[in-house]
Coordinates of C-alpha atoms and ligand atoms in Angstrom, one line a residue:
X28 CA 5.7 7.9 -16.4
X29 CA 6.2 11.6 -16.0
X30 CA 9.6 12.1 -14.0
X31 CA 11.1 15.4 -12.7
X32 CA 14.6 15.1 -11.0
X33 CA 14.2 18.4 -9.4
X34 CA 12.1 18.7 -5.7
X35 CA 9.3 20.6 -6.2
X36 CA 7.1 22.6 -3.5
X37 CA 3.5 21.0 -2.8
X38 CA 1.6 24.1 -2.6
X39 CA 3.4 24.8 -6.8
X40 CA 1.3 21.5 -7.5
X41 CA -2.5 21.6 -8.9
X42 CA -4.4 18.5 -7.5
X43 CA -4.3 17.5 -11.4
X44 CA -0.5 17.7 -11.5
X45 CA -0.3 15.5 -8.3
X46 CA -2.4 13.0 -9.4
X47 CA -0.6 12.6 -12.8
X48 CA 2.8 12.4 -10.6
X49 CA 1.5 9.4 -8.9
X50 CA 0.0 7.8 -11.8
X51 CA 0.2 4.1 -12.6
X52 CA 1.9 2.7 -16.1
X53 CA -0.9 3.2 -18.1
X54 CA -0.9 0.0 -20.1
X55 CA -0.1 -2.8 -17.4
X56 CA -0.8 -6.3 -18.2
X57 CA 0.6 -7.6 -14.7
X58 CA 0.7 -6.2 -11.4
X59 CA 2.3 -3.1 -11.0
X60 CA 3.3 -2.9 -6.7
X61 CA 3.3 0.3 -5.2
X62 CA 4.6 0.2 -1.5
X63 CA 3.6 3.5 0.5
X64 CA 5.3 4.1 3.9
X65 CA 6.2 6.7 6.4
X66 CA 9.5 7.1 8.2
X67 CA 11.0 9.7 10.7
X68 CA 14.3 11.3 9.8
X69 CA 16.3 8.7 11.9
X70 CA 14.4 5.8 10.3
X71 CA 12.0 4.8 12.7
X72 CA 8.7 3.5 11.2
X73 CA 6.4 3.9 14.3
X74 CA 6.4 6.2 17.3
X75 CA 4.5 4.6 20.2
X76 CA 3.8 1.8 17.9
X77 CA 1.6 3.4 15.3
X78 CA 2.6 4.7 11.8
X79 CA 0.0 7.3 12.7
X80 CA 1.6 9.2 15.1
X81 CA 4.6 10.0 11.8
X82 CA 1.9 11.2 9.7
X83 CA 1.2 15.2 8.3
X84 CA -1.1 16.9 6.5
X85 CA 1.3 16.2 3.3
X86 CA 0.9 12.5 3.8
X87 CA -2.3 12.6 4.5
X88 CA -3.1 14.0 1.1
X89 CA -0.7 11.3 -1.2
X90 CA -1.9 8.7 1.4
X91 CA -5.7 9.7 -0.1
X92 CA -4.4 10.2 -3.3
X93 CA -2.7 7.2 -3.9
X94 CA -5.6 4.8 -2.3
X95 CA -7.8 7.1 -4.8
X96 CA -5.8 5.5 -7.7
X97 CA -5.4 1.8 -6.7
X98 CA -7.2 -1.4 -7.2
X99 CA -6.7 -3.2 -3.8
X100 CA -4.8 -2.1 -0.9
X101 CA -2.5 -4.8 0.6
X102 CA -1.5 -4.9 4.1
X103 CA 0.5 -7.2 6.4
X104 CA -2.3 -8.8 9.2
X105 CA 0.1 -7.0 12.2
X106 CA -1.0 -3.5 10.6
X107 CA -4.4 -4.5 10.1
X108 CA -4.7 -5.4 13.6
X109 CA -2.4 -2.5 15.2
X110 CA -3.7 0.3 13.2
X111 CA -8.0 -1.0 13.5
X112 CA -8.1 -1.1 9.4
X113 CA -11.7 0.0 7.9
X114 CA -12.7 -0.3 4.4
X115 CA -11.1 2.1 2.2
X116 CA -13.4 5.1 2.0
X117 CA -12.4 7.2 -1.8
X118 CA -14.2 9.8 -3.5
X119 CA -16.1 7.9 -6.2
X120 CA -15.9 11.3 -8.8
X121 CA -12.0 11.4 -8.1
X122 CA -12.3 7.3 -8.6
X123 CA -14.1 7.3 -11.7
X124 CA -12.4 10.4 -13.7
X125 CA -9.1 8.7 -12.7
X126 CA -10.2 5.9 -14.6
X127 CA -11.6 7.7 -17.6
X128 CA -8.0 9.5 -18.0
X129 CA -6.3 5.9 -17.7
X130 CA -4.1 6.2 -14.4
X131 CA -6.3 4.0 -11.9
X132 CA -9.5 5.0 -10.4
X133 CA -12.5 2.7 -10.7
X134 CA -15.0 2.8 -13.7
X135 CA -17.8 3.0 -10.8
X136 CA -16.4 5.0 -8.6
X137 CA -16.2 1.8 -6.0
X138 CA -13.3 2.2 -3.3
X139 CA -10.6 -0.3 -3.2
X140 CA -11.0 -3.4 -1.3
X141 CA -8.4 -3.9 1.6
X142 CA -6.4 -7.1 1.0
X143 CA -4.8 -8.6 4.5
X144 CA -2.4 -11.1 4.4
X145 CA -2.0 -13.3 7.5
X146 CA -0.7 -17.0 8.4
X147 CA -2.9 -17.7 11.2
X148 CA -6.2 -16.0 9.6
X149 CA -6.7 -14.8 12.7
X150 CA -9.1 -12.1 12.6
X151 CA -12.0 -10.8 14.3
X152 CA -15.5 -11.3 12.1
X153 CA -16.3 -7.8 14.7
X154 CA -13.2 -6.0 13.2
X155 CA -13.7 -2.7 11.0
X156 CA -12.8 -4.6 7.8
X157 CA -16.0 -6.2 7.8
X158 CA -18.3 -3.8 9.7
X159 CA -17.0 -0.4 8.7
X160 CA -16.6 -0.5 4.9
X161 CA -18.2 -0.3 1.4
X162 CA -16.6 -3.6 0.1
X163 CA -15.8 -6.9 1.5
X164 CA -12.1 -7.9 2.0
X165 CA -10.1 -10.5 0.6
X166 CA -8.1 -12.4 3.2
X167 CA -5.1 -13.9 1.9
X168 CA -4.3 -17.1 3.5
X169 CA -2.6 -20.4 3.7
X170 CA -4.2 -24.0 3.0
X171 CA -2.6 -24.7 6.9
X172 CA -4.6 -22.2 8.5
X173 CA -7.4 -23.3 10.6
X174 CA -10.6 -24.0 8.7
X175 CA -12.8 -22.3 11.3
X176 CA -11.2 -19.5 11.3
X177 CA -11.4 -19.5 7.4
X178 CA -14.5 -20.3 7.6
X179 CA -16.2 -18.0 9.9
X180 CA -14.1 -15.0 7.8
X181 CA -16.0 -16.0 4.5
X182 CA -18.9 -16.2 6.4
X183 CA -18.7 -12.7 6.9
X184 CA -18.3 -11.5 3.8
X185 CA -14.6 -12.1 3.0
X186 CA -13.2 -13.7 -0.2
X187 CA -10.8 -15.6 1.5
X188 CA -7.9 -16.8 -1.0
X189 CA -5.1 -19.6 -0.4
X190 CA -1.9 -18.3 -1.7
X191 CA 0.5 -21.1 0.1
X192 CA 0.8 -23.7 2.0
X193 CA 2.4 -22.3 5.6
X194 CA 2.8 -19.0 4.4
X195 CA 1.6 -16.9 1.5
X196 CA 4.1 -16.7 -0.8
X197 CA 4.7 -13.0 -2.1
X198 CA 4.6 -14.1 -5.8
X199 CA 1.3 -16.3 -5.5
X200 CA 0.0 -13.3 -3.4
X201 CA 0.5 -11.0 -6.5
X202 CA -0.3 -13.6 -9.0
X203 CA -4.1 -13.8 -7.0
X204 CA -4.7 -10.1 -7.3
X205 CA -3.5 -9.8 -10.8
X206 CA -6.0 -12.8 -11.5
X207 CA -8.8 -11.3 -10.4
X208 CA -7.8 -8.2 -12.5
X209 CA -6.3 -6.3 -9.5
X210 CA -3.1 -5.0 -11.2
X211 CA -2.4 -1.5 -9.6
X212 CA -1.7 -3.0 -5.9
X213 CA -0.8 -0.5 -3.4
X214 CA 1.0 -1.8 -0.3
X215 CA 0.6 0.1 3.2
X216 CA 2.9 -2.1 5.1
X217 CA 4.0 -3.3 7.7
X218 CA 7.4 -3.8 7.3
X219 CA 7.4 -7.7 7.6
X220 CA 4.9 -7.6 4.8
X221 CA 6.8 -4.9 3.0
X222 CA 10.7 -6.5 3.8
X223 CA 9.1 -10.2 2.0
X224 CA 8.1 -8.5 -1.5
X225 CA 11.3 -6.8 -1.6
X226 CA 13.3 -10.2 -0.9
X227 CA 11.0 -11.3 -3.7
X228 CA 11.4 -8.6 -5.9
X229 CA 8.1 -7.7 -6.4
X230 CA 8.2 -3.7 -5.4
X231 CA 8.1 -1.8 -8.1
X232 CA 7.4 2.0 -6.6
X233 CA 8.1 3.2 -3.3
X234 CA 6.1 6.1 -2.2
X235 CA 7.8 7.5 1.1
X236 CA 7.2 10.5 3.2
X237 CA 9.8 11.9 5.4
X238 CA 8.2 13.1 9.0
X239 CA 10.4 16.0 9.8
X240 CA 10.8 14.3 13.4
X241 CA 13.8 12.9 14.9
X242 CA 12.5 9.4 17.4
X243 CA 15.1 7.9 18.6
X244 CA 13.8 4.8 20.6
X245 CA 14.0 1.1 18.9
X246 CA 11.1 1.5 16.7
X247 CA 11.6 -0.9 13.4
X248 CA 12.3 0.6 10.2
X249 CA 9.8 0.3 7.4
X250 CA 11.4 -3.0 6.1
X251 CA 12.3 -6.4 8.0
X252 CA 13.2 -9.3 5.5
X253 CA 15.4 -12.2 6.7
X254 CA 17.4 -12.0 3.5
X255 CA 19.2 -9.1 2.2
X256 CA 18.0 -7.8 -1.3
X257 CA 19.5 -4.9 -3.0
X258 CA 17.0 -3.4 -5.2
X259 CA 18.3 -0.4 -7.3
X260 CA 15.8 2.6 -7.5
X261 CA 15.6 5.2 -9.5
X262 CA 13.8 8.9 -8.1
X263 CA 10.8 9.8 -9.8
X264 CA 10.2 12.9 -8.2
X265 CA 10.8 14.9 -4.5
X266 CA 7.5 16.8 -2.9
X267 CA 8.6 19.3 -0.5
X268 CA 5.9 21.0 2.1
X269 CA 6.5 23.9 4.0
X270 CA 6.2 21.9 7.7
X271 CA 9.9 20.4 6.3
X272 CA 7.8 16.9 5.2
X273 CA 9.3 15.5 2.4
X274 CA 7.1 13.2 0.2
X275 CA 9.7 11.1 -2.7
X276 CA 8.7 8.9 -4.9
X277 CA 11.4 5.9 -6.0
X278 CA 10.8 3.6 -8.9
X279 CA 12.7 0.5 -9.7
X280 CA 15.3 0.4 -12.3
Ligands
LIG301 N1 5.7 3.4 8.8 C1 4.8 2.9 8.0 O1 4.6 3.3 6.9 C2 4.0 1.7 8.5 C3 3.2 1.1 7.6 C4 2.4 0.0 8.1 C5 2.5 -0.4 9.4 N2 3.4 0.2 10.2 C6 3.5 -0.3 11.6 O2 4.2 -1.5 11.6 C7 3.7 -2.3 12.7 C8 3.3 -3.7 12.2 O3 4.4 -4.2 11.6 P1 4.6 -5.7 11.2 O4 5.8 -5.8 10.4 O5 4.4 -6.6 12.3 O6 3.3 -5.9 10.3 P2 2.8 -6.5 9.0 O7 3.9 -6.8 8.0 O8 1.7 -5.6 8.6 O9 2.2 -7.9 9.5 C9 2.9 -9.0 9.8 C10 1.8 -10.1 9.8 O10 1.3 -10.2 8.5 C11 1.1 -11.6 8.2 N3 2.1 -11.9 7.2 C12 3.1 -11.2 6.7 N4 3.7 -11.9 5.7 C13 3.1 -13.1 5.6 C14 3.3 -14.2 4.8 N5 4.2 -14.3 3.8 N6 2.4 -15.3 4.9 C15 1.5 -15.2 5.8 N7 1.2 -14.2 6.6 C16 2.1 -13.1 6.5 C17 1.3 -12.4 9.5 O11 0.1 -12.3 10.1 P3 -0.5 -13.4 11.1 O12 0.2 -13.1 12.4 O13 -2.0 -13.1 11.2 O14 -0.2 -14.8 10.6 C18 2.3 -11.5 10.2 O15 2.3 -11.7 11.6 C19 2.5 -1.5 13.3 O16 3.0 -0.9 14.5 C20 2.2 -0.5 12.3 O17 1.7 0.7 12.9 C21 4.1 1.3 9.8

């Protein structure tokens, strides 16, 4: 993994350079998990209850970037729901050279598929996952959650995968990616989905922009666990953009 401890500007960085400063381990034989999240400078997560509404053109770009290397993009069902998720839509060049020069990417250029987590597997059949995307989701589940609803989501073109009993547990989560040879898992959120793999020390790369806002408000931060779990990171690099975004990139130790 190429580290630099110094910040360095955006506009210094080739799109070659930025790509290699997000790759994944090269060599992985288990799921690497890559969280990426947006905060304002006073911590707040969402402003009027959308991560959206934090984002600039900086993020945008790593946000691309980083979907453009992964193998499945994992999100908590609350995002999914509040932020309308769609398929993943990539550039398949960008997706297969990525591959070809070993950092992620897909041999056919495919897009990643959008894994949603949920308890109560209740989601719409009508929602974008299923009607606005390239490939079919995977809905990650629990055996309790009603069979209809299970039902009528793998009726629609969803793998739908039981990873625990009442609720999915983070480490059978990750295990059912990794099986089906989805090792380079990037995580949007939400913060409940984010705060559980970090009590279950599964994150293993933070990716985090920095709006240059202040929100004030009681918007949640980007993690909510009901444990405490101190998790030691190292910095990979700082990306500094001239609106005063800053995009850093922590690794654990
Ligand atoms: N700042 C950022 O980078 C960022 C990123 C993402 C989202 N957000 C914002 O965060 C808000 C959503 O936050 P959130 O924390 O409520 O969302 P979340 O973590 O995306 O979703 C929580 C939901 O995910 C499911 N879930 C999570 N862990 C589970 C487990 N172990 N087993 C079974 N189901 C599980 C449950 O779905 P069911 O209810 O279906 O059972 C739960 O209600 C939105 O406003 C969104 O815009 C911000």
């Amino acid at each position: 993994m190429q580290r630099s401890h110094n910040a360095i500007q955006l506009t210094d960085l080739s799109p070659d350079h930025l790509s290699r400063l997000y790759a994944f381990p090269s060599s992985l034989d288990a799921p690497w998990v890559r969280a990426n999240l947006v905060s304002s400078i006073d911590g707040a997560a969402t402003s009027a209850n959308l991560s959206g509404g934090l984002g600039t053109p900086a993020d945008k770009t790593v946000f691309v970037l980083l979907r453009e290397l992964a193998d499945v993009i994992l999100v908590g069902a609350g995002t999914a729901r509040a932020e309308d998720y769609g398929g993943a839509r990539t550039d398949p060049q960008r997706r297969r050279a990525f591959h070809e020069q070993g950092i992620g990417g897909h041999l056919d250029g495919a897009p990643p598929p959008i894994a949603v987590v949920t308890a109560s597997a209740a989601i719409e059949p009508s929602a974008r996952l299923f009607t606005d995307t390239e490939v079919p989701p995977l809905i990650i589940t629990t055996a309790t959650a009603p069979a209809d609803r299970k039902r009528r989501l793998a009726d629609a073109g969803a793998e739908v995968i039981e990873a625990g009993d009442v609720a999915v547990t983070p480490h059978r989560l990750v295990r059912a990616l990794g099986a089906r040879g989805l090792l380079r898992v990037l995580t949007e959120g939400g913060p409940h989905l984010f705060g559980e793999l970090l009590e279950a020390e599964l994150i293993d790369d933070l990716c985090l922009t920095t709006a240059p806002v202040l929100i004030g408000g009681a918007a949640r931060r980007i993690s909510l666990s009901a444990y405490e779990m101190r998790t030691q990171m190292a910095r990979a690099h700082i990306l500094l953009d001239d609106d005063g975004t800053i995009l850093a990139r922590w690794v654990r130790r």
